[in-house]
């Protein structure tokens, strides 16, 4: 039997003051980053130099850094 979790089961206050770095901005990175950002979390994006996704992430209102810089700044890396 599966256990189902709902919004009321999550305590987002555990993420208050934390920076989440999402590495990559493809289909999964994009979805994870915007979900966390839309829920009030500080999210930054880590991309390799020359990534075609940089403009999209910035257009979505997210800061973009190199992968090394994003991970260095982050409390949580996805």
PDB file of N, CA, C and O in Angstrom, residues 34-64:
ATOM      1  N   UNK A  34      11.231  26.109 -11.049  1.00  0.00           N
ATOM      2  CA  UNK A  34      10.066  26.993 -11.002  1.00  0.00           C
ATOM      3  C   UNK A  34       9.094  26.600  -9.899  1.00  0.00           C
ATOM      4  O   UNK A  34       8.475  27.465  -9.272  1.00  0.00           O
ATOM      5  N   UNK A  35       8.976  25.316  -9.628  1.00  0.00           N
ATOM      6  CA  UNK A  35       8.104  24.872  -8.540  1.00  0.00           C
ATOM      7  C   UNK A  35       8.599  25.441  -7.203  1.00  0.00           C
ATOM      8  O   UNK A  35       7.822  26.017  -6.437  1.00  0.00           O
ATOM      9  N   UNK A  36       9.878  25.293  -6.933  1.00  0.00           N
ATOM     10  CA  UNK A  36      10.428  25.813  -5.677  1.00  0.00           C
ATOM     11  C   UNK A  36      10.348  27.336  -5.643  1.00  0.00           C
ATOM     12  O   UNK A  36       9.973  27.926  -4.623  1.00  0.00           O
ATOM     13  N   UNK A  37      10.680  27.980  -6.744  1.00  0.00           N
ATOM     14  CA  UNK A  37      10.637  29.445  -6.826  1.00  0.00           C
ATOM     15  C   UNK A  37       9.213  29.958  -6.611  1.00  0.00           C
ATOM     16  O   UNK A  37       8.995  30.915  -5.862  1.00  0.00           O
ATOM     17  N   UNK A  38       8.251  29.317  -7.244  1.00  0.00           N
ATOM     18  CA  UNK A  38       6.847  29.717  -7.096  1.00  0.00           C
ATOM     19  C   UNK A  38       6.331  29.501  -5.682  1.00  0.00           C
ATOM     20  O   UNK A  38       5.336  30.113  -5.290  1.00  0.00           O
ATOM     21  N   UNK A  39       7.016  28.641  -4.922  1.00  0.00           N
ATOM     22  CA  UNK A  39       6.636  28.391  -3.529  1.00  0.00           C
ATOM     23  C   UNK A  39       7.464  29.226  -2.560  1.00  0.00           C
ATOM     24  O   UNK A  39       7.510  28.938  -1.370  1.00  0.00           O
ATOM     25  N   UNK A  40       8.106  30.276  -3.091  1.00  0.00           N
ATOM     26  CA  UNK A  40       8.784  31.245  -2.236  1.00  0.00           C
ATOM     27  C   UNK A  40      10.209  30.916  -1.857  1.00  0.00           C
ATOM     28  O   UNK A  40      10.789  31.601  -1.012  1.00  0.00           O
ATOM     29  N   UNK A  41      10.800  29.923  -2.464  1.00  0.00           N
ATOM     30  CA  UNK A  41      12.169  29.544  -2.132  1.00  0.00           C
ATOM     31  C   UNK A  41      13.160  30.317  -2.993  1.00  0.00           C
ATOM     32  O   UNK A  41      12.859  30.716  -4.112  1.00  0.00           O
ATOM     33  N   UNK A  42      14.368  30.533  -2.454  1.00  0.00           N
ATOM     34  CA  UNK A  42      15.431  31.164  -3.237  1.00  0.00           C
ATOM     35  C   UNK A  42      16.080  30.081  -4.089  1.00  0.00           C
ATOM     36  O   UNK A  42      16.660  29.128  -3.570  1.00  0.00           O
ATOM     37  N   UNK A  43      15.990  30.243  -5.398  1.00  0.00           N
ATOM     38  CA  UNK A  43      16.499  29.250  -6.342  1.00  0.00           C
ATOM     39  C   UNK A  43      17.481  29.922  -7.284  1.00  0.00           C
ATOM     40  O   UNK A  43      17.205  31.006  -7.806  1.00  0.00           O
ATOM     41  N   UNK A  44      18.628  29.277  -7.477  1.00  0.00           N
ATOM     42  CA  UNK A  44      19.583  29.709  -8.489  1.00  0.00           C
ATOM     43  C   UNK A  44      19.828  28.527  -9.422  1.00  0.00           C
ATOM     44  O   UNK A  44      19.587  27.380  -9.064  1.00  0.00           O
ATOM     45  N   UNK A  45      20.317  28.842 -10.613  1.00  0.00           N
ATOM     46  CA  UNK A  45      20.533  27.815 -11.627  1.00  0.00           C
ATOM     47  C   UNK A  45      22.020  27.691 -11.920  1.00  0.00           C
ATOM     48  O   UNK A  45      22.710  28.708 -12.072  1.00  0.00           O
ATOM     49  N   UNK A  46      22.504  26.464 -12.014  1.00  0.00           N
ATOM     50  CA  UNK A  46      23.880  26.206 -12.407  1.00  0.00           C
ATOM     51  C   UNK A  46      23.908  25.628 -13.813  1.00  0.00           C
ATOM     52  O   UNK A  46      23.258  24.614 -14.076  1.00  0.00           O
ATOM     53  N   UNK A  47      24.626  26.301 -14.715  1.00  0.00           N
ATOM     54  CA  UNK A  47      24.723  25.852 -16.105  1.00  0.00           C
ATOM     55  C   UNK A  47      26.173  25.918 -16.568  1.00  0.00           C
ATOM     56  O   UNK A  47      26.950  26.759 -16.086  1.00  0.00           O
ATOM     57  N   UNK A  48      26.518  25.086 -17.522  1.00  0.00           N
ATOM     58  CA  UNK A  48      27.856  25.149 -18.104  1.00  0.00           C
ATOM     59  C   UNK A  48      27.946  26.354 -19.038  1.00  0.00           C
ATOM     60  O   UNK A  48      26.930  26.875 -19.523  1.00  0.00           O
ATOM     61  N   UNK A  49      29.169  26.835 -19.247  1.00  0.00           N
ATOM     62  CA  UNK A  49      29.377  27.978 -20.136  1.00  0.00           C
ATOM     63  C   UNK A  49      28.818  27.680 -21.517  1.00  0.00           C
ATOM     64  O   UNK A  49      28.998  26.588 -22.043  1.00  0.00           O
ATOM     65  N   UNK A  50      28.125  28.642 -22.077  1.00  0.00           N
ATOM     66  CA  UNK A  50      27.568  28.497 -23.411  1.00  0.00           C
ATOM     67  C   UNK A  50      26.242  27.767 -23.475  1.00  0.00           C
ATOM     68  O   UNK A  50      25.736  27.485 -24.550  1.00  0.00           O
ATOM     69  N   UNK A  51      25.646  27.466 -22.327  1.00  0.00           N
ATOM     70  CA  UNK A  51      24.369  26.754 -22.315  1.00  0.00           C
ATOM     71  C   UNK A  51      23.281  27.564 -23.002  1.00  0.00           C
ATOM     72  O   UNK A  51      23.125  28.768 -22.754  1.00  0.00           O
ATOM     73  N   UNK A  52      22.521  26.901 -23.839  1.00  0.00           N
ATOM     74  CA  UNK A  52      21.405  27.543 -24.527  1.00  0.00           C
ATOM     75  C   UNK A  52      20.248  27.840 -23.569  1.00  0.00           C
ATOM     76  O   UNK A  52      19.346  28.597 -23.896  1.00  0.00           O
ATOM     77  N   UNK A  53      20.274  27.241 -22.398  1.00  0.00           N
ATOM     78  CA  UNK A  53      19.194  27.413 -21.424  1.00  0.00           C
ATOM     79  C   UNK A  53      19.333  28.685 -20.596  1.00  0.00           C
ATOM     80  O   UNK A  53      18.396  29.064 -19.882  1.00  0.00           O
ATOM     81  N   UNK A  54      20.488  29.337 -20.663  1.00  0.00           N
ATOM     82  CA  UNK A  54      20.719  30.521 -19.822  1.00  0.00           C
ATOM     83  C   UNK A  54      19.666  31.598 -20.047  1.00  0.00           C
ATOM     84  O   UNK A  54      19.099  32.129 -19.092  1.00  0.00           O
ATOM     85  N   UNK A  55      19.399  31.935 -21.291  1.00  0.00           N
ATOM     86  CA  UNK A  55      18.429  32.997 -21.595  1.00  0.00           C
ATOM     87  C   UNK A  55      17.042  32.638 -21.079  1.00  0.00           C
ATOM     88  O   UNK A  55      16.323  33.498 -20.560  1.00  0.00           O
ATOM     89  N   UNK A  56      16.647  31.384 -21.187  1.00  0.00           N
ATOM     90  CA  UNK A  56      15.326  30.940 -20.716  1.00  0.00           C
ATOM     91  C   UNK A  56      15.226  31.070 -19.200  1.00  0.00           C
ATOM     92  O   UNK A  56      14.234  31.582 -18.674  1.00  0.00           O
ATOM     93  N   UNK A  57      16.251  30.615 -18.484  1.00  0.00           N
ATOM     94  CA  UNK A  57      16.242  30.703 -17.024  1.00  0.00           C
ATOM     95  C   UNK A  57      16.182  32.159 -16.567  1.00  0.00           C
ATOM     96  O   UNK A  57      15.425  32.499 -15.656  1.00  0.00           O
ATOM     97  N   UNK A  58      16.971  33.008 -17.208  1.00  0.00           N
ATOM     98  CA  UNK A  58      16.951  34.426 -16.843  1.00  0.00           C
ATOM     99  C   UNK A  58      15.612  35.061 -17.179  1.00  0.00           C
ATOM    100  O   UNK A  58      15.099  35.870 -16.399  1.00  0.00           O
ATOM    101  N   UNK A  59      15.019  34.683 -18.304  1.00  0.00           N
ATOM    102  CA  UNK A  59      13.700  35.205 -18.672  1.00  0.00           C
ATOM    103  C   UNK A  59      12.635  34.769 -17.671  1.00  0.00           C
ATOM    104  O   UNK A  59      11.644  35.471 -17.460  1.00  0.00           O
ATOM    105  N   UNK A  60      12.854  33.616 -17.027  1.00  0.00           N
ATOM    106  CA  UNK A  60      11.931  33.125 -16.007  1.00  0.00           C
ATOM    107  C   UNK A  60      12.199  33.749 -14.644  1.00  0.00           C
ATOM    108  O   UNK A  60      11.574  33.390 -13.649  1.00  0.00           O
ATOM    109  N   UNK A  61      13.160  34.689 -14.586  1.00  0.00           N
ATOM    110  CA  UNK A  61      13.420  35.424 -13.348  1.00  0.00           C
ATOM    111  C   UNK A  61      14.403  34.774 -12.407  1.00  0.00           C
ATOM    112  O   UNK A  61      14.460  35.130 -11.231  1.00  0.00           O
ATOM    113  N   UNK A  62      15.213  33.851 -12.908  1.00  0.00           N
ATOM    114  CA  UNK A  62      16.168  33.142 -12.063  1.00  0.00           C
ATOM    115  C   UNK A  62      17.587  33.604 -12.355  1.00  0.00           C
ATOM    116  O   UNK A  62      17.919  33.950 -13.491  1.00  0.00           O
ATOM    117  N   UNK A  63      18.429  33.612 -11.325  1.00  0.00           N
ATOM    118  CA  UNK A  63      19.837  33.949 -11.507  1.00  0.00           C
ATOM    119  C   UNK A  63      20.580  32.707 -11.996  1.00  0.00           C
ATOM    120  O   UNK A  63      20.330  31.604 -11.515  1.00  0.00           O
ATOM    121  N   UNK A  64      21.515  32.913 -12.915  1.00  0.00           N
ATOM    122  CA  UNK A  64      22.271  31.815 -13.489  1.00  0.00           C
ATOM    123  C   UNK A  64      23.749  31.993 -13.168  1.00  0.00           C
ATOM    124  O   UNK A  64      24.295  33.096 -13.297  1.00  0.00           O
TER     125      UNK A  64
END
